[in-house]
Tab-separated table of C-alpha atoms and ligand atoms in Angstrom:
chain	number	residue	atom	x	y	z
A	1	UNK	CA	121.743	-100.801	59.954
A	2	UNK	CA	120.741	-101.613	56.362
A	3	UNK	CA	123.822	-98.897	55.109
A	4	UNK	CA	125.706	-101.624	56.964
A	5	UNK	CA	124.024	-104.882	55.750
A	6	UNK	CA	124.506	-103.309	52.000
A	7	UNK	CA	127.880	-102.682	52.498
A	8	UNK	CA	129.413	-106.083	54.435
A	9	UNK	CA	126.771	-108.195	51.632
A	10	UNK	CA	129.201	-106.151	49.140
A	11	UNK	CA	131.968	-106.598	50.652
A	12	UNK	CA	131.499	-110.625	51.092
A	13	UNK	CA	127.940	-111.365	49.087
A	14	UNK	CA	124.744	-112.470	49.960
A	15	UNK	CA	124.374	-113.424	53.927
A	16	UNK	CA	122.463	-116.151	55.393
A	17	UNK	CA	119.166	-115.280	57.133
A	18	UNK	CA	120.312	-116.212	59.799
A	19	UNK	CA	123.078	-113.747	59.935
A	20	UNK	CA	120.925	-110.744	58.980
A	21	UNK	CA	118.782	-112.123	62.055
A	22	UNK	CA	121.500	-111.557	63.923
A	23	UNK	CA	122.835	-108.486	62.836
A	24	UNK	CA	119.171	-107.120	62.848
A	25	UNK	CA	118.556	-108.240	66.519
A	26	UNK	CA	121.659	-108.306	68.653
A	27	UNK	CA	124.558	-106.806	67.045
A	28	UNK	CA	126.219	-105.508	69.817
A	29	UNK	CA	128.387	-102.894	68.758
A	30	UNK	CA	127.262	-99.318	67.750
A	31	UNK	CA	127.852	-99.872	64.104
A	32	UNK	CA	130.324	-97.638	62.501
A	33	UNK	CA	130.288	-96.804	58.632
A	34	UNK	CA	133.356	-95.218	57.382
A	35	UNK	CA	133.142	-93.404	53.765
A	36	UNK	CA	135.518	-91.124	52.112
A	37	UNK	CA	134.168	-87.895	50.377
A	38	UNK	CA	135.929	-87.134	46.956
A	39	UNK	CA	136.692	-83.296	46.052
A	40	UNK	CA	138.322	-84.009	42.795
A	41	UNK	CA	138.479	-79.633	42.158
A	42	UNK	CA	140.559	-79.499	44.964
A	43	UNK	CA	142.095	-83.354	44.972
A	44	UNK	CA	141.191	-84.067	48.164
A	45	UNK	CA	139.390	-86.799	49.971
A	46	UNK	CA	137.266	-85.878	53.578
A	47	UNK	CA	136.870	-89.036	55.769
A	48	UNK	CA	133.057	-89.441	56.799
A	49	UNK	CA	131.926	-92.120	59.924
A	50	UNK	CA	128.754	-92.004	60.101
A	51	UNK	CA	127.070	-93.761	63.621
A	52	UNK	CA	124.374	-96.184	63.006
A	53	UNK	CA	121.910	-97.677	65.215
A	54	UNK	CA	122.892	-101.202	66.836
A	55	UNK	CA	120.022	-104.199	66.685
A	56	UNK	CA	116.922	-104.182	67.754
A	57	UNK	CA	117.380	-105.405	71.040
A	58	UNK	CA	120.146	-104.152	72.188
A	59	UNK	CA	119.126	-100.592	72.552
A	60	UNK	CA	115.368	-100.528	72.300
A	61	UNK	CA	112.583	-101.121	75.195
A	62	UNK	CA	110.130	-102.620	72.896
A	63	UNK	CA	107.421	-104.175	75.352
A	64	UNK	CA	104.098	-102.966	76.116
A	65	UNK	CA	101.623	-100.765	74.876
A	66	UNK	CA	104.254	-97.931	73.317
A	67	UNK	CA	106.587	-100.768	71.860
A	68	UNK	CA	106.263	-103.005	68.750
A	69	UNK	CA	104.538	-106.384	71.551
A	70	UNK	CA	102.853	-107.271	74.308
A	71	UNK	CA	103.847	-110.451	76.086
A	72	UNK	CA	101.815	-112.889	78.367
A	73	UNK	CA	103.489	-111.950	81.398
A	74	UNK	CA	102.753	-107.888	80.582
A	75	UNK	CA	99.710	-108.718	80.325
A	76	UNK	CA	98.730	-110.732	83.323
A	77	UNK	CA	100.450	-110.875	86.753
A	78	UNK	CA	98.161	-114.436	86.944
A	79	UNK	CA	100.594	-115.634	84.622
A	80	UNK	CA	104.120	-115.304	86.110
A	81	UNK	CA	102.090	-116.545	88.890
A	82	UNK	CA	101.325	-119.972	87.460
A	83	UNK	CA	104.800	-120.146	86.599
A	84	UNK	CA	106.169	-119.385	90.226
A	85	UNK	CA	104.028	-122.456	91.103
A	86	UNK	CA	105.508	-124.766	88.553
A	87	UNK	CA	108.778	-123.801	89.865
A	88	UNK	CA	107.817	-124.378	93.362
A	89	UNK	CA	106.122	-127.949	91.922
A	90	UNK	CA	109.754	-129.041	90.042
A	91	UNK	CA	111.853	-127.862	93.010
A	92	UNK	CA	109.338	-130.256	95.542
A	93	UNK	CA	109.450	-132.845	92.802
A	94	UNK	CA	113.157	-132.897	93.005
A	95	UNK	CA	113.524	-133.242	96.597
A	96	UNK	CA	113.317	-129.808	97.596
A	97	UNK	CA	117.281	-129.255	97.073
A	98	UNK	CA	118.915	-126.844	99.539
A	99	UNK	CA	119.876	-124.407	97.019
A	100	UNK	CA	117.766	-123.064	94.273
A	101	UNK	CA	119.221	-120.852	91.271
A	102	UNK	CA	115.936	-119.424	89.103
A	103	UNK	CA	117.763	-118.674	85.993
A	104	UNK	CA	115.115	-116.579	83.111
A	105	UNK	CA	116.860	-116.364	79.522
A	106	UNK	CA	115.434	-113.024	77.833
A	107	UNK	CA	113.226	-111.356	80.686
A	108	UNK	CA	112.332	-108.248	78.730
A	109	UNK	CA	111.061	-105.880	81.425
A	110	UNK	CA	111.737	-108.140	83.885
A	111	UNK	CA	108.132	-108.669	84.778
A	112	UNK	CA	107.799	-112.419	84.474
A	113	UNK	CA	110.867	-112.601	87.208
A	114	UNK	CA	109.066	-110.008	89.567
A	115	UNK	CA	105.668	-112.199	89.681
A	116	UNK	CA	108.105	-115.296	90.163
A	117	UNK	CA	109.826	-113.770	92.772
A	118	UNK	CA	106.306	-112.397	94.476
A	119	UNK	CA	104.995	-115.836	94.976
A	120	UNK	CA	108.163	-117.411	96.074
A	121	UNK	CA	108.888	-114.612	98.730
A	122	UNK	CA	104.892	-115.458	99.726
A	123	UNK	CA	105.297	-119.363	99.897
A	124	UNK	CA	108.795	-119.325	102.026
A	125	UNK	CA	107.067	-121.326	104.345
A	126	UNK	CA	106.799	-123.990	101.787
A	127	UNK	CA	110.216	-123.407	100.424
A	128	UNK	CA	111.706	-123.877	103.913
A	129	UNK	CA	114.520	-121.747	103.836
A	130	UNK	CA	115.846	-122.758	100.815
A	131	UNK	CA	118.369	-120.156	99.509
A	132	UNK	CA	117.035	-118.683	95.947
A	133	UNK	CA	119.110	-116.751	93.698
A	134	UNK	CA	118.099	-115.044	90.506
A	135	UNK	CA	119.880	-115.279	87.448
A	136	UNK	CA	119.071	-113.544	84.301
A	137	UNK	CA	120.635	-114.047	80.816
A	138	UNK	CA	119.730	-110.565	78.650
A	139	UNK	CA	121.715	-109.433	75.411
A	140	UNK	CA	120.499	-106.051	76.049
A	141	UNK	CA	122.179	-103.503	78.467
A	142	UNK	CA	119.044	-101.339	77.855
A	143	UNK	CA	116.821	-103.770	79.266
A	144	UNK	CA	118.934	-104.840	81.918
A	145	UNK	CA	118.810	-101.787	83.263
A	146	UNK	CA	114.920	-101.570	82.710
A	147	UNK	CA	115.212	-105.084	84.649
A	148	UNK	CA	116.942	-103.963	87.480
A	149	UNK	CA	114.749	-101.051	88.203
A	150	UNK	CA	112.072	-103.085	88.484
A	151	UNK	CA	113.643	-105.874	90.395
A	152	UNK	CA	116.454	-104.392	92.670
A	153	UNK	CA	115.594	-100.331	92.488
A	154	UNK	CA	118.473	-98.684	93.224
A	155	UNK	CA	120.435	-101.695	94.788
A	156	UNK	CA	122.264	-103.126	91.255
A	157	UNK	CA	125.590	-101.806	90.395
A	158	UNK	CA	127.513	-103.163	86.383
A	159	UNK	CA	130.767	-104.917	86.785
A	160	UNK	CA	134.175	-102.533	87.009
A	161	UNK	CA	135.247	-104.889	84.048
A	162	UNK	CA	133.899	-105.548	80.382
A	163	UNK	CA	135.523	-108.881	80.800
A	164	UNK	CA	133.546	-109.975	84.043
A	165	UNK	CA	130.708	-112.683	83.650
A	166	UNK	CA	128.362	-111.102	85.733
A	167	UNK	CA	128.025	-107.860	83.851
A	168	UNK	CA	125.272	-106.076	86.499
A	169	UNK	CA	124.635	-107.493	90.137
A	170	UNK	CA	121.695	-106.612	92.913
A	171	UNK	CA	119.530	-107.468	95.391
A	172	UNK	CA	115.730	-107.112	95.927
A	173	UNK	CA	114.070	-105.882	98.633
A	174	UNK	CA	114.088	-109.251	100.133
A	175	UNK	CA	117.375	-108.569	99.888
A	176	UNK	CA	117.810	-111.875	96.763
A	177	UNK	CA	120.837	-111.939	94.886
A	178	UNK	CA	119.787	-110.858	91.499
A	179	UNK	CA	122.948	-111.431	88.583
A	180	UNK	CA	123.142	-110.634	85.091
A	181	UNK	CA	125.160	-112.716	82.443
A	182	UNK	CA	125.468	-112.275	78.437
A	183	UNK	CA	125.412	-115.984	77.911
A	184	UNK	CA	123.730	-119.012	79.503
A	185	UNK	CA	127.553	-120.370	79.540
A	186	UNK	CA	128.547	-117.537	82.046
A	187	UNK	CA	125.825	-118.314	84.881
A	188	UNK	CA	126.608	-120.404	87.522
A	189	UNK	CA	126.668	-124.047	87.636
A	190	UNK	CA	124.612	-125.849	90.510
A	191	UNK	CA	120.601	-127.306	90.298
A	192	UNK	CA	118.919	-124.930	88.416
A	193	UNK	CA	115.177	-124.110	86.964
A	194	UNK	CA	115.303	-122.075	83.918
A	195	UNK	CA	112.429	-120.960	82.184
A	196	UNK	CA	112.232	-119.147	79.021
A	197	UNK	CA	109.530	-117.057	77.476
A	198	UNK	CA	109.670	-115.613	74.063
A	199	UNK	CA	113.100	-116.029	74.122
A	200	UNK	CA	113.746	-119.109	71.604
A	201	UNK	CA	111.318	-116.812	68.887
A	202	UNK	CA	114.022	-114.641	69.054
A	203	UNK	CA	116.904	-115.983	67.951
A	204	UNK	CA	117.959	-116.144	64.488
A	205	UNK	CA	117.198	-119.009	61.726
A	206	UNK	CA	118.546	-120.430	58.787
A	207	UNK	CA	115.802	-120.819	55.922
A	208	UNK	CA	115.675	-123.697	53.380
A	209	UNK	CA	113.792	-123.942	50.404
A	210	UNK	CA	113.228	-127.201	48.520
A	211	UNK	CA	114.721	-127.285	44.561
A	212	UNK	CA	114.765	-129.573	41.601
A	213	UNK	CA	118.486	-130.151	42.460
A	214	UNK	CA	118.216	-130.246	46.120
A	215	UNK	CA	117.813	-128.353	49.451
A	216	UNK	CA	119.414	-124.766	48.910
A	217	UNK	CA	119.646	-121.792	51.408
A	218	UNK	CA	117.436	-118.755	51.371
A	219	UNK	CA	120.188	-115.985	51.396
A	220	UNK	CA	119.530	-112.264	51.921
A	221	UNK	CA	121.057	-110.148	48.906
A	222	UNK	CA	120.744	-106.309	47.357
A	223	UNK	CA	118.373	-106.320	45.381
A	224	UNK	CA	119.366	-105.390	41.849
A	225	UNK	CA	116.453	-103.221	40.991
A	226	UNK	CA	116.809	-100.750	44.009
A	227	UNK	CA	120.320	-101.212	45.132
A	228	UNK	CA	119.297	-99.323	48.820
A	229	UNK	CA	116.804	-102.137	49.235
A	230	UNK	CA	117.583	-105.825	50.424
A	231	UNK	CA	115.563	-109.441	48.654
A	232	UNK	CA	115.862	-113.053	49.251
A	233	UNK	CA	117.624	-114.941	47.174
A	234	UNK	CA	118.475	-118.942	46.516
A	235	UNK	CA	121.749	-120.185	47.084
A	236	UNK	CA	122.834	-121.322	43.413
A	237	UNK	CA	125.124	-123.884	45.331
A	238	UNK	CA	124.467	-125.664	48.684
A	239	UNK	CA	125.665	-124.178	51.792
A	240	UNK	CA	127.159	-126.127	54.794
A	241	UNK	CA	124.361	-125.137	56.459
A	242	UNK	CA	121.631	-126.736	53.907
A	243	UNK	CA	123.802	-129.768	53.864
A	244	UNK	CA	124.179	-130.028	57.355
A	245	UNK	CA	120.694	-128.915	58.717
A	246	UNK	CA	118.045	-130.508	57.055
A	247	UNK	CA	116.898	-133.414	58.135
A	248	UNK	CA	117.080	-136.335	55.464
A	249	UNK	CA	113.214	-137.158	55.946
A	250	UNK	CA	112.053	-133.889	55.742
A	251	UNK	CA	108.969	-133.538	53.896
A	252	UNK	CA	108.125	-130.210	53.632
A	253	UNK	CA	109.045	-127.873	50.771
A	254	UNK	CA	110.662	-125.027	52.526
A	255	UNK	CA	111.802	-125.345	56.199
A	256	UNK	CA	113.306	-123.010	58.985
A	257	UNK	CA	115.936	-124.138	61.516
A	258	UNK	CA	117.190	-122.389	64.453
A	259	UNK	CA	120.718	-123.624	64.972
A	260	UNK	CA	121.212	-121.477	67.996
A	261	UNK	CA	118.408	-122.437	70.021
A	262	UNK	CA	119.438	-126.187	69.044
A	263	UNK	CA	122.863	-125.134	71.036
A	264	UNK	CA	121.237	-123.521	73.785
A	265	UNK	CA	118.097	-126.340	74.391
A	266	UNK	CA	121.629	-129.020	74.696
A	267	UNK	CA	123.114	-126.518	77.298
A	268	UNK	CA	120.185	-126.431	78.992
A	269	UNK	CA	119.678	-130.342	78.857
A	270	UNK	CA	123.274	-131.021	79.662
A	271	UNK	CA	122.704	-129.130	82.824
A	272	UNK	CA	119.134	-130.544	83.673
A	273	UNK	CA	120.861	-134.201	83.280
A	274	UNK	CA	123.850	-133.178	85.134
A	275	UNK	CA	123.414	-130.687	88.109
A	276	UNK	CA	119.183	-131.362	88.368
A	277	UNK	CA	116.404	-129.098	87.862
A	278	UNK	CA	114.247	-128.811	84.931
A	279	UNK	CA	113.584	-126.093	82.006
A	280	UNK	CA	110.165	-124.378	80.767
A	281	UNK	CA	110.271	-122.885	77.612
A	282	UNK	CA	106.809	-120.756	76.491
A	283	UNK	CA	106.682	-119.612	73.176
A	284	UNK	CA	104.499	-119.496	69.704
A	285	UNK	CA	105.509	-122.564	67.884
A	286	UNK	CA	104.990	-125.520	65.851
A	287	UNK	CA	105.804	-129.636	66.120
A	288	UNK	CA	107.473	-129.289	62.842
A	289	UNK	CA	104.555	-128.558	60.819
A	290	UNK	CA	105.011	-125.029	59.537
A	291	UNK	CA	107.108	-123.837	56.681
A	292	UNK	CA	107.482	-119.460	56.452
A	293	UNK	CA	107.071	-118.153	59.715
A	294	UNK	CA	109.545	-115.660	59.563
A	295	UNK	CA	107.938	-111.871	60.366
A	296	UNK	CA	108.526	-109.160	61.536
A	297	UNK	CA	106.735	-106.858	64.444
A	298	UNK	CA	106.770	-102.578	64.633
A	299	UNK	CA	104.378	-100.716	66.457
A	300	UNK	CA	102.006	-104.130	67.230
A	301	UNK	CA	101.696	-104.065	63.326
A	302	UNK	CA	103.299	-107.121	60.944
A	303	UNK	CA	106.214	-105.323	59.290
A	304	UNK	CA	108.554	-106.477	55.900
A	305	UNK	CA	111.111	-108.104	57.564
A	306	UNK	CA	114.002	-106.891	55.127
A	307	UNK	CA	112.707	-103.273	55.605
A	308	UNK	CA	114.589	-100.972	57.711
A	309	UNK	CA	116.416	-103.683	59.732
A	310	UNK	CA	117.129	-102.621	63.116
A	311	UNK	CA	113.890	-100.722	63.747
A	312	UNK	CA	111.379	-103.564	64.003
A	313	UNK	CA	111.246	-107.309	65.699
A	314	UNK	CA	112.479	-110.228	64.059
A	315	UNK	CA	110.696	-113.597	64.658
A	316	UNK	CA	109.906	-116.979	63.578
A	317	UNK	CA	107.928	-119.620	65.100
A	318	UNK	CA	109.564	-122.242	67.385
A	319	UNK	CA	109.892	-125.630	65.758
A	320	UNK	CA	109.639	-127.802	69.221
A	321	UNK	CA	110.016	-130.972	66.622
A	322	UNK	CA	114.018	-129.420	66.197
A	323	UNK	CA	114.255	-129.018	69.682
A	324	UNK	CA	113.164	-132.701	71.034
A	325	UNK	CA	115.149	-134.026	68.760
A	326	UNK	CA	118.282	-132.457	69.540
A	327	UNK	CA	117.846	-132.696	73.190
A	328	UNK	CA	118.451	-136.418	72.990
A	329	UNK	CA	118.090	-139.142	76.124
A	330	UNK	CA	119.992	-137.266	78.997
A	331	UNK	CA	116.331	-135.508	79.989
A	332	UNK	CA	112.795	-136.022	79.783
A	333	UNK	CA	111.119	-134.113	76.883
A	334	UNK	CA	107.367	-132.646	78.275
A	335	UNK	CA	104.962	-131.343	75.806
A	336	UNK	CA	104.753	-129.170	73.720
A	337	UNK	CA	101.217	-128.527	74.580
A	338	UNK	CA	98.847	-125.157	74.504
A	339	UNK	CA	99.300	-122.459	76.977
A	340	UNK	CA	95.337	-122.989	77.140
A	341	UNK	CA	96.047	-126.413	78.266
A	342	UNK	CA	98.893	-125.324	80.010
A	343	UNK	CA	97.122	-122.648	81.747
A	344	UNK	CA	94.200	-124.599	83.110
A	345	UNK	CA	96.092	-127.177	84.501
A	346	UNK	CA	98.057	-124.628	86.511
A	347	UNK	CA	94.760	-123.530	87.881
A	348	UNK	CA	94.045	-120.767	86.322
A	349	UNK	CA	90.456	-120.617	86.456
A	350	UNK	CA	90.683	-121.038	90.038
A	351	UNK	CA	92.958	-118.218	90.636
A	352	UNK	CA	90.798	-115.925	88.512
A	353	UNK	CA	87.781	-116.508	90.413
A	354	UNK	CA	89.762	-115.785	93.137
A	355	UNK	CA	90.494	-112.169	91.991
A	356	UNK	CA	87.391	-111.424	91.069
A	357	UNK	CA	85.197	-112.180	94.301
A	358	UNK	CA	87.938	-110.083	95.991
A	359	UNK	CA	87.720	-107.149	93.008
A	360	UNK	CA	84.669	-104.485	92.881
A	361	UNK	CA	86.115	-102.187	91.113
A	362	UNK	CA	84.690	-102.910	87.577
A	363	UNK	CA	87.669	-101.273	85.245
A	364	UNK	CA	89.688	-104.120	87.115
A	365	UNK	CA	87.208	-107.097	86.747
A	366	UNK	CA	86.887	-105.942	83.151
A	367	UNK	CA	90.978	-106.249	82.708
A	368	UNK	CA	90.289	-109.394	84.690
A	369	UNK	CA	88.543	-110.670	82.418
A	370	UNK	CA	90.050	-109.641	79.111
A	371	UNK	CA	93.316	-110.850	80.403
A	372	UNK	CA	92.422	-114.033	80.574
A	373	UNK	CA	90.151	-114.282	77.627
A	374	UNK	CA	93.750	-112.827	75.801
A	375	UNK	CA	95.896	-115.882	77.457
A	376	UNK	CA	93.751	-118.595	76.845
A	377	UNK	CA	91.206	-118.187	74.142
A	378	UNK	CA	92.206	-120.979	71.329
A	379	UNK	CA	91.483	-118.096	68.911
A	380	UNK	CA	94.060	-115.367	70.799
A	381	UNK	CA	97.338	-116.641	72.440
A	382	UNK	CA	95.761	-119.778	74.205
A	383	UNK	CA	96.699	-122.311	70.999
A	384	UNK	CA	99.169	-120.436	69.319
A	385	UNK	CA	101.795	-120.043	72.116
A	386	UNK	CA	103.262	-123.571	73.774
A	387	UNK	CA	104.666	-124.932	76.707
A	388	UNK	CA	107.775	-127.596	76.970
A	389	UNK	CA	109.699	-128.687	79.788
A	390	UNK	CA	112.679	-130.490	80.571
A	391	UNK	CA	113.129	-132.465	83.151
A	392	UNK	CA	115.579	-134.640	85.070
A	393	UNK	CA	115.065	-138.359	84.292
A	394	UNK	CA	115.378	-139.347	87.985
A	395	UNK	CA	111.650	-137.445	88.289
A	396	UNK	CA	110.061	-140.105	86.387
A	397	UNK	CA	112.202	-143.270	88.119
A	398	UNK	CA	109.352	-145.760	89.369
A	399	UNK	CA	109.393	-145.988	92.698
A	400	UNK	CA	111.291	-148.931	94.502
A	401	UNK	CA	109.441	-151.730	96.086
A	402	UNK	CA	110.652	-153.454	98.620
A	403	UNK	CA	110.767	-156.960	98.844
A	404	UNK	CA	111.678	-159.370	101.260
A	405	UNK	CA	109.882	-157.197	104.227
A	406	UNK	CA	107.084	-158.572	106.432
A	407	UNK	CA	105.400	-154.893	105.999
A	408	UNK	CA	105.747	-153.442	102.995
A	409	UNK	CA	107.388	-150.241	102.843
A	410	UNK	CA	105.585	-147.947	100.940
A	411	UNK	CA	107.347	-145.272	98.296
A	412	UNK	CA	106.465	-142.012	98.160
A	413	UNK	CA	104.459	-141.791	94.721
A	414	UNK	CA	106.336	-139.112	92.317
A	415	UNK	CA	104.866	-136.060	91.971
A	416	UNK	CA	103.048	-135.197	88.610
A	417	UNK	CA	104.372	-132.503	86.179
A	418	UNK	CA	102.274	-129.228	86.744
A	419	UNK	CA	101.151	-127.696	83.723
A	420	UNK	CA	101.281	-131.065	81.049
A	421	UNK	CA	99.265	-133.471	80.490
A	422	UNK	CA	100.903	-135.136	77.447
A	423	UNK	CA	104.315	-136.735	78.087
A	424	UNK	CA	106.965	-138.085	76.102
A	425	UNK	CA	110.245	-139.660	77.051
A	426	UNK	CA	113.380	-138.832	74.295
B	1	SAH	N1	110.573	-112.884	78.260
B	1	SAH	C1	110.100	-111.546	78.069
B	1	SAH	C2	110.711	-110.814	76.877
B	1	SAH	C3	110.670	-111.454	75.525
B	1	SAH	S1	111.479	-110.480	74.283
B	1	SAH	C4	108.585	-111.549	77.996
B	1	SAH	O1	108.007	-112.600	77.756
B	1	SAH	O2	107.986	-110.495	78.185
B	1	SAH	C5	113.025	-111.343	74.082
B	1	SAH	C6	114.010	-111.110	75.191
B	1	SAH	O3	115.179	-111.896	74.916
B	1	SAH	C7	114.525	-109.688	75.348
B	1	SAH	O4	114.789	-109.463	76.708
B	1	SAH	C8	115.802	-109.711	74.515
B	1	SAH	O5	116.690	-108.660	74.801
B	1	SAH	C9	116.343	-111.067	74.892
B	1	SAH	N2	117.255	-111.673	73.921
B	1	SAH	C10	117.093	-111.770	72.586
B	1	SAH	N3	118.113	-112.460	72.027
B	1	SAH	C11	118.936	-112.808	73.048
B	1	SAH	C12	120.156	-113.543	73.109
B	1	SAH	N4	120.725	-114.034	72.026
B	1	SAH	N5	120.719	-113.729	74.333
B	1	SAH	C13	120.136	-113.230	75.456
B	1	SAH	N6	118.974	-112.527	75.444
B	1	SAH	C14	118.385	-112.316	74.258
């Protein structure tokens, strides 16, 4: 990966972080590097291709204990749990539609969408034969197929076609219709509830950094001293990214922006406003506070992010600031607020003393117990990681009164929003 990073920033110069992001992360294609051998003795040339790796996420399983992180819902079942409830909560709150599509974006091992779909299959009384349908959105073939193990067994088969939408298809047990899609575009239209967890962290940003003759980008060159290594480097000019990006207000001295998740939180609000449902995003972020957050993760260990591209996780802290404001009116902006916050609300406290009077074993309570301590402790992932929803305006709409009636009819009060307890209307 960095042979080919050298040679396309020498073919074309310096690249924009958020292309080496990309590159780094989801480059699709096993990357081929072609170089001709000279034998001048014998005046001839041998053509090399050499086979390099393709990005990080596209062929590695790197969850868990063995990989480079551990995630919330890997590390507590009590988690997906929560969220299975929230989804039950929005899908009540919007007048428990007949169908229900649970699309995840990015569901790693898959594990989040298993606890989802655990709860749901044990509350169909609520959901009152409702027809559910998973949908998952994964840039990773390798993990799909990690996915599908875990969700479907043996019961998923890949598309005949490259060109088909649906590139895998299955069912559970339960005998659910589980599909897999490249791009949110590709899945489905119809009232949705997506939820998204370390996903946004994941996808690539352009960098800024404040300069006596204006806001220039943060480009990722060879550096001239080691020409096998890679630096940052200021854009001498500006870029249309630093002219278009940066908001005119900004205040801070060096800033981050993730264009792509600005395109996919509109997608997801466009469908929110337009086909119902709501959105629930979970990630380690920011309200527009932070400057550098851009690291990188191998082996649970902080790693150089311009060393050995490819090998190691990419990731920068969500700005939720970026993504309220592109959003705009169509949908109700919720939070962000702490997954501690988030948590309790959900009841987590409750359904943790619930495990533990039924658990002897003490290995278990101990796990028990760290798990949660990891999840919500202000000083682990309980303020650092975030919730924010979307939601369709129609679930805040007062309720009507009637007037003109001897007896007052009275309107069912709305439901409150699971999980928040700060609200904000964009
Ligand atoms: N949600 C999971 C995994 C988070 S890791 C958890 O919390 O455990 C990020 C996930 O997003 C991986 O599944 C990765 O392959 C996927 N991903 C990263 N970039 C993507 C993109 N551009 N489109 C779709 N999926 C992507």
């Amino acid at each position: 990966m960095l042979r080919h990073l050298i040679s396309k920033i020498k073919a074309t110069g310096p690249i924009s972080v958020s292309e080496y992001m990309r590159e780094a992360l989801t480059n699709p294609v096993t990357v081929c590097d072609v170089t001709f051998l000279q034998f001048p003795q014998r005046d001839s040339r041998l053509l090399t291709v050499v086979v390099l790796s393709q990005g990080y996420y596209v062929r590695n399983n790197m969850l868990g204990a063995e990989g480079d992180f551990i995630t919330s819902p890997e590390i507590s079942q009590v988690f997906g749990e929560l969220l299975a409830v929230w989804v039950i909560s929005e899908w009540m709150g919007a007048g428990r539609p007949k169908q229900l599509q649970l699309v995840e974006l990015g569901p790693g091992e898959g594990s989040l969408a298993s606890d989802v779909l655990r709860v749901l299959g044990q509350l169909q009384s609520v959901l009152g034969g409702a027809s559910v349908s998973l949908h998952l959105v994964e840039v990773s073939p390798a993990l799909s197929r990690l996915q599908a193990q875990s969700l479907t067994g043996t019961r998923s088969q890949e598309a005949d076609s490259e060109d088909d939408p649906v590139y895998r298809q299955g069912r559970t047990d339960g005998g659910l219709q589980v599909s897999w899609y490249r791009c949110l575009e590709d899945v489905p239209r119809g009232f949705s509830i997506f939820l998204a967890h370390e996903f946004f962290d994941a996808l690539p940003i352009h960098k800024f950094q404040r300069t006596k003759r204006g806001w220039r980008e943060v480009m990722v060159d060879i550096d001239p001293d080691n020409q096998g290594q890679l630096r940052f480097v200021v854009a001498p000019s500006p870029t249309l990214a630093s002219t278009t990006l940066v908001q005119v207000d900004e205040t801070r001295d060096h800033v981050e922006v993730c264009a792509e998740g600005g395109v996919i939180i509109q997608q997801l609000a466009s469908r929110v406003a337009e086909e119902g449902g709501a959105a629930l995003i979970g990630d380690y972020g920011h309200d527009g506070t932070k400057t550098d957050t851009f690291r990188g993760f191998k082996g649970h260990q902080l790693h150089q992010v311009l060393t050995t591209p490819g090998s190691a996780d990419l990731t920068a802290d969500v700005d939720f600031s970026y993504l309220r404001r592109v959003v705009g009116g169509g949908v109700a902006c919720l939070g962000p607020v702490s997954q501690r916050t988030f948590l309790k609300n959900m009841g987590i406290d409750t359904r943790m003393q619930v495990l533990l009077r039924n658990c002897s074993d003490l290995t278990t309570r101990q796990q028990l117990i760290s798990s949660y301590d990891m999840l919500t402790n202000p000083t682990k992932m309980g303020e650092r990681f975030h919730f924010f929803g979307l939601l369709h305006l129609s679930r805040f709409a007062k309720p009507k009164t009637a007037t003109g009636l001897k007896l007052e009819q009275k309107s069912p009060a709305q439901l409150p929003v699971a999980g928040f307890t700060d609200m904000s209307f964009s």
